[in-house]
mmCIF file of C-alpha atoms in Angstrom:
data_model
loop_
_atom_site.group_PDB
_atom_site.id
_atom_site.type_symbol
_atom_site.label_atom_id
_atom_site.label_comp_id
_atom_site.label_asym_id
_atom_site.label_seq_id
_atom_site.Cartn_x
_atom_site.Cartn_y
_atom_site.Cartn_z
ATOM 1 C CA MET A 160 287.250 162.461 62.983
ATOM 2 C CA ILE A 161 288.483 159.182 64.457
ATOM 3 C CA VAL A 162 288.095 156.006 62.385
ATOM 4 C CA THR A 163 288.617 152.673 64.144
ATOM 5 C CA SER A 164 289.168 149.385 62.349
ATOM 6 C CA ILE A 165 286.867 146.620 63.669
ATOM 7 C CA THR A 166 288.040 143.012 63.293
ATOM 8 C CA SER A 167 288.065 139.556 64.875
ATOM 9 C CA GLY A 168 285.703 138.182 67.543
ATOM 10 C CA LEU A 169 283.175 140.016 69.672
ATOM 11 C CA GLY A 170 285.482 140.751 72.609
ATOM 12 C CA ASN A 171 288.099 142.267 70.307
ATOM 13 C CA GLN A 172 285.432 144.267 68.473
ATOM 14 C CA LEU A 173 284.338 145.785 71.781
ATOM 15 C CA PHE A 174 287.912 146.810 72.583
ATOM 16 C CA GLN A 175 288.417 148.364 69.160
ATOM 17 C CA TYR A 176 285.172 150.291 69.242
ATOM 18 C CA ALA A 177 285.680 151.451 72.840
ATOM 19 C CA PHE A 178 289.180 152.692 72.052
ATOM 20 C CA GLY A 179 287.886 154.680 69.099
ATOM 21 C CA ARG A 180 285.113 156.115 71.264
ATOM 22 C CA VAL A 181 287.615 157.131 73.947
ATOM 23 C CA LEU A 182 289.720 159.001 71.379
ATOM 24 C CA SER A 183 286.640 160.690 69.917
ATOM 25 C CA LEU A 184 285.551 161.859 73.377
ATOM 26 C CA TYR A 185 289.084 162.928 74.306
ATOM 27 C CA HIS A 186 289.363 165.075 71.160
ATOM 28 C CA ASN A 187 285.650 165.965 70.930
ATOM 29 C CA VAL A 188 285.366 164.726 67.339
ATOM 30 C CA PRO A 189 283.056 162.202 65.626
ATOM 31 C CA LEU A 190 283.795 158.463 65.529
ATOM 32 C CA LYS A 191 283.311 156.189 62.532
ATOM 33 C CA THR A 192 284.085 152.511 61.974
ATOM 34 C CA ASP A 193 285.842 150.566 59.232
ATOM 35 C CA LEU A 194 284.226 147.145 58.776
ATOM 36 C CA TYR A 195 286.127 146.069 55.655
ATOM 37 C CA TRP A 196 287.834 143.160 57.456
ATOM 38 C CA PHE A 197 284.592 141.188 57.654
ATOM 39 C CA GLN A 198 284.364 141.006 53.858
ATOM 40 C CA HIS A 199 288.108 140.449 53.382
ATOM 41 C CA GLU A 200 290.077 137.265 52.852
ATOM 42 C CA GLN A 201 291.915 137.928 56.135
ATOM 43 C CA ASN A 202 288.744 136.824 57.951
ATOM 44 C CA THR A 203 289.715 133.154 57.678
ATOM 45 C CA SER A 204 287.829 132.306 60.874
ATOM 46 C CA HIS A 205 284.626 133.698 59.340
ATOM 47 C CA ARG A 206 283.945 135.953 62.309
ATOM 48 C CA LYS A 207 280.804 138.054 62.130
ATOM 49 C CA TYR A 208 280.369 141.684 62.999
ATOM 50 C CA GLY A 209 278.628 141.642 66.370
ATOM 51 C CA LEU A 210 278.245 145.252 67.453
ATOM 52 C CA THR A 211 274.777 145.480 65.904
ATOM 53 C CA HIS A 212 273.591 143.822 69.132
ATOM 54 C CA PHE A 213 274.672 146.920 71.084
ATOM 55 C CA ASP A 214 273.516 150.527 71.175
ATOM 56 C CA VAL A 215 276.633 151.799 69.405
ATOM 57 C CA GLN A 216 276.295 155.215 67.833
ATOM 58 C CA ALA A 217 279.225 155.431 65.384
ATOM 59 C CA PRO A 218 278.307 155.088 61.695
ATOM 60 C CA LYS A 219 280.344 153.188 59.149
ATOM 61 C CA ALA A 220 282.981 155.264 57.345
ATOM 62 C CA THR A 221 282.440 155.726 53.625
ATOM 63 C CA TRP A 222 284.998 154.555 51.070
ATOM 64 C CA GLN A 223 285.746 158.198 50.297
ATOM 65 C CA GLU A 224 286.525 158.885 53.954
ATOM 66 C CA LEU A 225 288.731 155.809 54.218
ATOM 67 C CA ASP A 226 290.612 156.801 51.068
ATOM 68 C CA THR A 227 291.418 160.136 52.688
ATOM 69 C CA TYR A 228 293.330 158.364 55.442
ATOM 70 C CA ILE A 229 294.926 155.779 53.146
ATOM 71 C CA PHE A 230 296.311 158.279 50.642
ATOM 72 C CA ALA A 231 297.447 160.665 53.364
ATOM 73 C CA ASP A 232 299.558 157.890 54.888
ATOM 74 C CA THR A 233 302.519 158.425 52.547
ATOM 75 C CA LYS A 234 306.081 157.199 52.981
ATOM 76 C CA TRP A 235 307.170 160.812 53.504
ATOM 77 C CA HIS A 236 304.561 161.273 56.206
ATOM 78 C CA ARG A 237 305.706 158.101 57.968
ATOM 79 C CA PHE A 238 309.375 159.058 57.653
ATOM 80 C CA THR A 239 309.067 162.614 58.956
ATOM 81 C CA ARG A 240 306.704 162.106 61.908
ATOM 82 C CA PRO A 241 306.760 159.933 65.013
ATOM 83 C CA TYR A 242 304.275 157.059 64.775
ATOM 84 C CA TYR A 243 301.867 158.686 67.251
ATOM 85 C CA LYS A 244 301.508 161.777 65.021
ATOM 86 C CA ARG A 245 300.645 159.979 61.799
ATOM 87 C CA ILE A 246 297.339 159.854 59.944
ATOM 88 C CA ARG A 247 297.112 156.063 60.107
ATOM 89 C CA ILE A 248 298.340 154.572 63.383
ATOM 90 C CA GLU A 249 298.837 150.861 63.954
ATOM 91 C CA GLU A 250 299.184 149.529 67.493
ATOM 92 C CA ARG A 251 302.814 148.748 68.334
ATOM 93 C CA GLY A 252 302.303 146.122 71.000
ATOM 94 C CA ASN A 253 299.934 144.730 73.599
ATOM 95 C CA LYS A 254 301.148 146.896 76.473
ATOM 96 C CA TYR A 255 299.607 150.207 77.535
ATOM 97 C CA ASP A 256 300.964 153.026 75.391
ATOM 98 C CA PRO A 257 300.750 156.526 76.957
ATOM 99 C CA ASN A 258 301.381 158.036 73.526
ATOM 100 C CA VAL A 259 297.770 157.367 72.528
ATOM 101 C CA TRP A 260 296.839 160.661 74.171
ATOM 102 C CA LYS A 261 299.107 162.394 71.621
ATOM 103 C CA PHE A 262 297.293 160.910 68.630
ATOM 104 C CA PRO A 263 295.936 163.593 66.262
ATOM 105 C CA LYS A 264 292.215 164.269 66.394
ATOM 106 C CA HIS A 265 291.866 163.093 62.789
ATOM 107 C CA THR A 266 293.296 159.571 62.829
ATOM 108 C CA TYR A 267 292.670 156.045 61.586
ATOM 109 C CA VAL A 268 293.562 153.520 64.306
ATOM 110 C CA LEU A 269 294.295 149.844 63.737
ATOM 111 C CA GLY A 270 294.944 147.338 66.535
ATOM 112 C CA PHE A 271 293.340 145.699 69.552
ATOM 113 C CA TRP A 272 294.057 148.269 72.316
ATOM 114 C CA GLN A 273 293.512 145.875 75.222
ATOM 115 C CA ALA A 274 294.736 147.886 78.197
ATOM 116 C CA TRP A 275 292.357 148.910 80.971
ATOM 117 C CA ARG A 276 293.989 152.335 81.388
ATOM 118 C CA TYR A 277 292.585 153.496 78.054
ATOM 119 C CA PHE A 278 289.046 153.167 79.396
ATOM 120 C CA ALA A 279 289.441 153.972 83.085
ATOM 121 C CA ASP A 280 287.906 157.467 82.849
ATOM 122 C CA TYR A 281 285.217 156.569 80.320
ATOM 123 C CA HIS A 282 283.263 153.757 81.967
ATOM 124 C CA GLU A 283 279.832 155.368 81.814
ATOM 125 C CA PRO A 284 279.781 156.537 78.157
ATOM 126 C CA ILE A 285 281.179 153.189 77.015
ATOM 127 C CA ARG A 286 278.736 151.267 79.179
ATOM 128 C CA LYS A 287 275.867 153.310 77.734
ATOM 129 C CA GLU A 288 276.745 152.354 74.151
ATOM 130 C CA PHE A 289 277.386 148.740 75.091
ATOM 131 C CA GLN A 290 273.859 148.182 76.363
ATOM 132 C CA ILE A 291 272.454 145.161 74.524
ATOM 133 C CA ILE A 292 269.474 146.065 72.352
ATOM 134 C CA THR A 293 268.797 142.618 70.868
ATOM 135 C CA PRO A 294 265.995 140.897 72.840
ATOM 136 C CA PRO A 295 266.990 137.663 74.598
ATOM 137 C CA SER A 296 265.835 134.323 73.281
ATOM 138 C CA ASP A 297 263.129 132.589 75.314
ATOM 139 C CA ARG A 298 265.681 130.208 76.792
ATOM 140 C CA ALA A 299 268.066 133.044 77.670
ATOM 141 C CA ALA A 300 265.203 134.931 79.313
ATOM 142 C CA ARG A 301 264.549 131.948 81.590
ATOM 143 C CA TYR A 302 268.226 131.800 82.558
ATOM 144 C CA LEU A 303 268.174 135.546 83.149
ATOM 145 C CA ASP A 304 265.265 135.163 85.530
ATOM 146 C CA GLN A 305 267.222 132.544 87.492
ATOM 147 C CA ILE A 306 270.294 134.786 87.643
ATOM 148 C CA ASN A 307 268.276 137.718 88.950
ATOM 149 C CA ARG A 308 266.600 135.741 91.753
ATOM 150 C CA GLY A 309 269.604 135.894 94.087
ATOM 151 C CA ALA A 310 273.359 136.246 94.397
ATOM 152 C CA SER A 311 274.876 134.743 91.266
ATOM 153 C CA VAL A 312 278.277 133.975 89.770
ATOM 154 C CA ALA A 313 279.152 133.692 86.073
ATOM 155 C CA VAL A 314 282.048 131.301 85.457
ATOM 156 C CA HIS A 315 283.673 131.478 82.019
ATOM 157 C CA ILE A 316 285.888 128.598 80.901
ATOM 158 C CA ARG A 317 287.468 128.953 77.480
ATOM 159 C CA ARG A 318 289.510 126.169 75.969
ATOM 160 C CA GLY A 319 288.997 125.446 72.254
ATOM 161 C CA ASP A 320 291.576 127.392 70.241
ATOM 162 C CA TYR A 321 293.548 128.226 73.405
ATOM 163 C CA LEU A 322 294.816 124.654 73.515
ATOM 164 C CA THR A 323 296.967 125.354 70.455
ATOM 165 C CA ASN A 324 297.510 129.113 70.858
ATOM 166 C CA PRO A 325 301.085 129.835 72.057
ATOM 167 C CA THR A 326 300.133 133.231 73.521
ATOM 168 C CA PHE A 327 297.481 132.211 76.059
ATOM 169 C CA ASN A 328 297.876 129.985 79.070
ATOM 170 C CA THR A 329 295.260 127.266 79.312
ATOM 171 C CA LEU A 330 293.766 127.890 82.736
ATOM 172 C CA SER A 331 293.944 124.979 85.149
ATOM 173 C CA PRO A 332 291.241 123.410 87.333
ATOM 174 C CA GLU A 333 293.218 124.795 90.297
ATOM 175 C CA TYR A 334 292.585 128.375 89.164
ATOM 176 C CA TYR A 335 288.839 127.818 89.047
ATOM 177 C CA GLN A 336 288.802 125.956 92.352
ATOM 178 C CA GLN A 337 290.691 128.776 94.067
ATOM 179 C CA ALA A 338 288.242 131.297 92.599
ATOM 180 C CA ILE A 339 285.240 129.254 93.764
ATOM 181 C CA ASP A 340 286.730 128.933 97.269
ATOM 182 C CA TYR A 341 287.412 132.683 97.356
ATOM 183 C CA LEU A 342 283.773 133.563 96.689
ATOM 184 C CA GLN A 343 282.327 130.856 98.927
ATOM 185 C CA ALA A 344 284.398 132.159 101.832
ATOM 186 C CA ARG A 345 282.846 135.602 101.432
ATOM 187 C CA TYR A 346 279.269 135.002 100.295
ATOM 188 C CA GLU A 347 276.530 132.541 101.183
ATOM 189 C CA ALA A 348 273.867 130.958 99.016
ATOM 190 C CA LEU A 349 275.482 131.634 95.663
ATOM 191 C CA ASN A 350 273.987 130.379 92.408
ATOM 192 C CA TRP A 351 276.630 129.435 89.848
ATOM 193 C CA PHE A 352 276.264 129.645 86.061
ATOM 194 C CA VAL A 353 278.966 128.073 83.907
ATOM 195 C CA PHE A 354 279.697 129.154 80.326
ATOM 196 C CA SER A 355 282.191 127.116 78.312
ATOM 197 C CA ASP A 356 283.125 125.865 74.862
ATOM 198 C CA ASP A 357 284.130 122.544 76.444
ATOM 199 C CA MET A 358 281.460 121.365 78.890
ATOM 200 C CA PRO A 359 282.714 117.738 78.953
ATOM 201 C CA TRP A 360 286.030 119.058 80.339
ATOM 202 C CA VAL A 361 284.148 121.101 82.946
ATOM 203 C CA GLN A 362 282.137 118.098 84.102
ATOM 204 C CA LYS A 363 285.216 115.897 84.278
ATOM 205 C CA ASN A 364 287.686 118.309 85.894
ATOM 206 C CA LEU A 365 285.770 120.752 88.112
ATOM 207 C CA SER A 366 283.863 120.119 91.335
ATOM 208 C CA MET A 367 281.206 122.778 91.096
ATOM 209 C CA PRO A 368 278.787 123.599 93.949
ATOM 210 C CA THR A 369 275.420 121.862 93.898
ATOM 211 C CA THR A 370 273.660 125.112 92.945
ATOM 212 C CA THR A 371 275.356 125.143 89.525
ATOM 213 C CA THR A 372 273.713 125.510 86.131
ATOM 214 C CA LEU A 373 275.608 124.645 82.951
ATOM 215 C CA VAL A 374 274.493 127.162 80.342
ATOM 216 C CA GLU A 375 274.481 125.629 76.868
ATOM 217 C CA GLY A 376 272.905 126.133 73.479
ATOM 218 C CA LEU A 377 272.752 129.924 73.440
ATOM 219 C CA SER A 378 274.089 132.508 71.025
ATOM 220 C CA ASP A 379 277.226 134.481 71.863
ATOM 221 C CA ILE A 380 275.224 137.600 72.614
ATOM 222 C CA ASP A 381 272.921 135.730 74.994
ATOM 223 C CA ASP A 382 275.931 134.215 76.774
ATOM 224 C CA PHE A 383 277.385 137.708 77.061
ATOM 225 C CA ARG A 384 274.099 139.105 78.363
ATOM 226 C CA LEU A 385 273.856 136.473 81.101
ATOM 227 C CA MET A 386 277.504 136.745 82.127
ATOM 228 C CA ASN A 387 277.091 140.491 82.456
ATOM 229 C CA ALA A 388 273.890 140.096 84.492
ATOM 230 C CA ALA A 389 275.460 137.890 87.173
ATOM 231 C CA GLN A 390 276.540 139.677 90.340
ATOM 232 C CA HIS A 391 280.038 138.159 90.436
ATOM 233 C CA SER A 392 282.371 136.824 87.760
ATOM 234 C CA ILE A 393 285.141 134.295 87.415
ATOM 235 C CA ILE A 394 286.582 135.126 84.030
ATOM 236 C CA ALA A 395 288.939 133.383 81.658
ATOM 237 C CA ASN A 396 291.891 135.044 79.940
ATOM 238 C CA SER A 397 289.356 136.137 77.372
ATOM 239 C CA THR A 398 288.292 139.520 76.025
ATOM 240 C CA PHE A 399 284.723 138.198 75.887
ATOM 241 C CA SER A 400 284.416 137.611 79.628
ATOM 242 C CA TRP A 401 286.597 140.680 80.352
ATOM 243 C CA TRP A 402 283.943 142.923 78.838
ATOM 244 C CA ALA A 403 281.035 141.043 80.396
ATOM 245 C CA ALA A 404 282.626 141.742 83.785
ATOM 246 C CA TRP A 405 283.973 145.275 83.186
ATOM 247 C CA LEU A 406 280.595 146.560 82.003
ATOM 248 C CA LYS A 407 278.760 145.618 85.177
ATOM 249 C CA GLU A 408 277.255 148.338 87.311
ATOM 250 C CA LYS A 409 279.458 149.318 90.215
ATOM 251 C CA GLY A 410 278.579 147.969 93.644
ATOM 252 C CA ASN A 411 279.001 144.815 95.687
ATOM 253 C CA ARG A 412 280.541 142.785 92.895
ATOM 254 C CA VAL A 413 283.680 140.677 92.624
ATOM 255 C CA THR A 414 285.507 139.802 89.424
ATOM 256 C CA ILE A 415 288.215 137.154 89.640
ATOM 257 C CA ALA A 416 290.837 136.955 86.880
ATOM 258 C CA PRO A 417 293.911 134.779 86.338
ATOM 259 C CA GLN A 418 297.248 135.943 87.713
ATOM 260 C CA THR A 419 299.144 134.715 84.649
ATOM 261 C CA PRO A 420 296.919 134.871 81.566
ATOM 262 C CA PHE A 421 299.709 134.820 78.989
ATOM 263 C CA THR A 422 302.725 132.638 78.361
ATOM 264 C CA HIS A 423 305.203 135.549 78.167
ATOM 265 C CA ASP A 424 304.979 138.644 80.390
ATOM 266 C CA TRP A 425 307.410 140.516 78.174
ATOM 267 C CA LEU A 426 304.923 140.179 75.322
ATOM 268 C CA TRP A 427 301.729 140.924 77.235
ATOM 269 C CA ARG A 428 301.241 141.452 80.951
ATOM 270 C CA GLY A 429 298.102 140.761 82.901
ATOM 271 C CA ASP A 430 298.665 144.055 84.731
ATOM 272 C CA ASP A 431 297.950 145.877 81.470
ATOM 273 C CA LEU A 432 294.804 143.901 80.695
ATOM 274 C CA PHE A 433 293.145 143.588 84.100
ATOM 275 C CA PRO A 434 292.128 146.691 86.097
ATOM 276 C CA PRO A 435 293.052 146.934 89.799
ATOM 277 C CA HIS A 436 289.563 146.061 91.046
ATOM 278 C CA PHE A 437 289.800 142.580 89.427
ATOM 279 C CA VAL A 438 290.986 140.020 91.988
ATOM 280 C CA ARG A 439 293.929 138.103 90.548
ATOM 281 C CA LEU A 440 294.403 134.467 91.529
#
C-alpha cells in the first residue's frame, strides 16, 4: 500500500495525490491518504482539504495503518538503508528524482513531488480522478457557457503572497504581454478570461484585448473549473494553474508558462516543473 501525505493549497494537494496514485499504479497496490495536516497546528494558513471536489478514489488511511509506517521508520532502518528504500520517504528536493521508481511498494511518502516526469505516462488515469464532481455555481455556469461558445484563453495572474515569497519570481506585465501577443499571432477571435488575486493590478498594468472578461467572486474550485475549460492557457508560476492546464484534453491547445518561474535555478528549475509541450516565454 502507498500512503501519501496531503497538505497545503489545492494545487499542492493535486500534486501529492497524483504522485501517490502514480506509485500505486506503478506497483499495482492500493493508495490511501493521510489528511492529518489539516487538523494540525502546522496549518497556519488555515488551508482546507479540497480534493472532495474531485472524483478521487483513495480512502483515508486509518490511525492504525499510519502507526504501522511511523513505528517501522526506526533509526536503524534509516541508518541501514538508502533513503529510497525506507518505509517513510520524505522528498529531498524540488528537482525530478529518478529514484522514486525504486521506492518500495509499501511506502509512506511526504513532499510536494512537482516534476512533470512523474506523471508523463499516467495522464489519463490521473485526469479521470481529477474530474470535478461538485456542480458549478450559477455564476460559474454562466461563465462556463461563455467560455464554451468559441476559442477561449484562461489567463492566471497570481500575486498576493508571491510578493514576499523569496522562492517565486513575481511575473512581470511583459511576460503576460508576450504571451498575449503569441496567441493573437496564431489565433483569431479569441475570448480572454482573467483570473487573479489582484484585479486592480491587472487593470492598471495590463492592456488586455477588448474581448476580455475579468472573472471575480467565485470559489477556488469554480475558478479551477473555468481555467481548465478554456481552450488555451497563460499560466502563472502556480501549481493551481499548472494543473488546470495539464488536465486539459489533448488537441489544438496552447499552454504558455514563464521561462524563469523561480528565483534560483539551483533550487528549483522550470524545466522540472513544466512539461515540454508548455510554451515557455
